[in-house]
Tab-separated table of C-alpha atoms and ligand atoms in Angstrom:
chain	number	residue	atom	x	y	z
A	1	UNK	CA	-64.953	-168.121	-144.184
A	2	UNK	CA	-67.620	-165.641	-143.220
A	3	UNK	CA	-67.269	-164.434	-139.659
A	4	UNK	CA	-70.276	-164.708	-137.421
A	5	UNK	CA	-71.341	-162.751	-134.375
A	6	UNK	CA	-71.128	-164.343	-130.957
A	7	UNK	CA	-74.456	-165.614	-129.687
A	8	UNK	CA	-73.032	-165.850	-126.172
A	9	UNK	CA	-72.089	-162.262	-125.519
A	10	UNK	CA	-73.288	-158.875	-126.644
A	11	UNK	CA	-70.684	-156.585	-125.202
A	12	UNK	CA	-67.030	-156.622	-126.022
A	13	UNK	CA	-65.468	-157.468	-122.669
A	14	UNK	CA	-63.891	-160.430	-120.894
A	15	UNK	CA	-66.608	-163.006	-120.264
A	16	UNK	CA	-65.083	-163.784	-116.868
A	17	UNK	CA	-63.931	-160.521	-115.335
A	18	UNK	CA	-65.390	-157.817	-117.588
A	19	UNK	CA	-62.065	-156.216	-118.528
A	20	UNK	CA	-62.169	-154.491	-121.893
A	21	UNK	CA	-58.673	-154.158	-123.201
A	22	UNK	CA	-56.825	-156.085	-124.468
A	23	UNK	CA	-59.160	-158.872	-125.498
A	24	UNK	CA	-58.775	-162.140	-127.352
A	25	UNK	CA	-61.487	-164.127	-129.066
A	26	UNK	CA	-62.050	-167.598	-127.665
A	27	UNK	CA	-63.873	-170.344	-129.538
A	28	UNK	CA	-65.666	-172.264	-126.819
A	29	UNK	CA	-65.392	-175.606	-128.600
A	30	UNK	CA	-61.837	-175.564	-129.887
A	31	UNK	CA	-59.645	-177.992	-131.751
A	32	UNK	CA	-59.344	-178.416	-135.491
A	33	UNK	CA	-62.925	-179.241	-136.443
A	34	UNK	CA	-64.720	-177.696	-133.489
A	35	UNK	CA	-63.182	-174.284	-133.958
A	36	UNK	CA	-64.842	-173.935	-137.357
A	37	UNK	CA	-68.146	-175.137	-135.952
A	38	UNK	CA	-67.858	-172.682	-133.076
A	39	UNK	CA	-67.285	-169.905	-135.581
A	40	UNK	CA	-70.237	-170.985	-137.660
A	41	UNK	CA	-72.654	-171.044	-134.743
A	42	UNK	CA	-71.258	-168.053	-132.863
A	43	UNK	CA	-70.007	-170.156	-129.976
A	44	UNK	CA	-67.325	-167.693	-128.955
A	45	UNK	CA	-66.587	-165.148	-126.282
A	46	UNK	CA	-64.048	-162.460	-125.543
A	47	UNK	CA	-61.505	-163.170	-122.852
A	48	UNK	CA	-58.691	-161.070	-121.430
A	49	UNK	CA	-55.225	-162.645	-121.901
A	50	UNK	CA	-55.230	-163.851	-118.278
A	51	UNK	CA	-58.494	-165.731	-118.615
A	52	UNK	CA	-57.588	-166.946	-122.093
A	53	UNK	CA	-54.020	-168.228	-121.934
A	54	UNK	CA	-52.346	-167.587	-118.586
A	55	UNK	CA	-51.590	-170.421	-116.191
A	56	UNK	CA	-53.409	-171.507	-114.213
A	57	UNK	CA	-56.382	-169.151	-114.563
A	58	UNK	CA	-56.741	-169.215	-118.356
A	59	UNK	CA	-59.042	-171.533	-120.239
A	60	UNK	CA	-56.034	-172.742	-122.284
A	61	UNK	CA	-53.766	-172.592	-119.252
A	62	UNK	CA	-55.278	-175.489	-117.357
A	63	UNK	CA	-58.398	-173.872	-115.907
A	64	UNK	CA	-60.633	-176.858	-116.452
A	65	UNK	CA	-63.427	-175.440	-114.352
A	66	UNK	CA	-63.688	-172.361	-116.545
A	67	UNK	CA	-63.459	-174.475	-119.688
A	68	UNK	CA	-66.407	-176.614	-118.575
A	69	UNK	CA	-68.385	-173.604	-117.400
A	70	UNK	CA	-68.036	-171.984	-120.810
A	71	UNK	CA	-68.900	-175.171	-122.656
A	72	UNK	CA	-72.006	-175.809	-120.569
A	73	UNK	CA	-73.127	-172.207	-120.985
A	74	UNK	CA	-72.573	-172.383	-124.742
A	75	UNK	CA	-74.358	-175.710	-125.082
A	76	UNK	CA	-77.373	-174.405	-123.179
A	77	UNK	CA	-77.562	-171.354	-125.428
A	78	UNK	CA	-77.146	-173.465	-128.551
A	79	UNK	CA	-79.912	-175.825	-127.458
A	80	UNK	CA	-82.256	-172.927	-126.690
A	81	UNK	CA	-81.841	-171.825	-130.282
A	82	UNK	CA	-81.405	-175.039	-132.249
A	83	UNK	CA	-82.220	-177.947	-129.923
A	84	UNK	CA	-80.298	-180.774	-128.315
A	85	UNK	CA	-80.417	-183.063	-131.314
A	86	UNK	CA	-78.533	-180.646	-133.533
A	87	UNK	CA	-75.993	-179.948	-130.816
A	88	UNK	CA	-75.164	-183.643	-130.576
A	89	UNK	CA	-75.021	-183.905	-134.327
A	90	UNK	CA	-72.649	-180.964	-134.646
A	91	UNK	CA	-70.406	-181.302	-131.587
A	92	UNK	CA	-70.949	-184.980	-130.727
A	93	UNK	CA	-70.608	-184.634	-126.981
A	94	UNK	CA	-72.985	-183.712	-124.176
A	95	UNK	CA	-71.217	-181.350	-121.770
A	96	UNK	CA	-74.330	-180.901	-119.642
A	97	UNK	CA	-74.393	-184.546	-118.739
A	98	UNK	CA	-70.894	-184.855	-117.338
A	99	UNK	CA	-70.583	-185.624	-113.717
A	100	UNK	CA	-67.207	-183.929	-113.446
A	101	UNK	CA	-68.810	-180.747	-114.699
A	102	UNK	CA	-70.729	-180.381	-111.458
A	103	UNK	CA	-67.901	-180.908	-109.013
B	1	ZN	ZN1	-60.664	-161.706	-117.672
B	2	ZN	ZN1	-59.242	-169.747	-126.971
């Protein structure tokens, strides 16, 4: 599959803390189907290993707050470019409308 550029980040650094090396690529909407869609629409950011996988501060390490923050940010950017209707069609879930997201 053709790799796309991130539409969420221009510089190659951790989206959270700004560290530059080492970095891992994170697909904001992950899981089997969503990962491919994230790739297709550039819904990805660079994260340092701590903010990517470490517990509890990593997005895959149980940091739910960071996970939601990234998803809301990505959805907003997507909708600025393509609109809400397409977002719902592609990802099927509205992260901006979740009460838990604002706690
Ligand atoms: Zn970091
Ligand atoms: Zn990831």
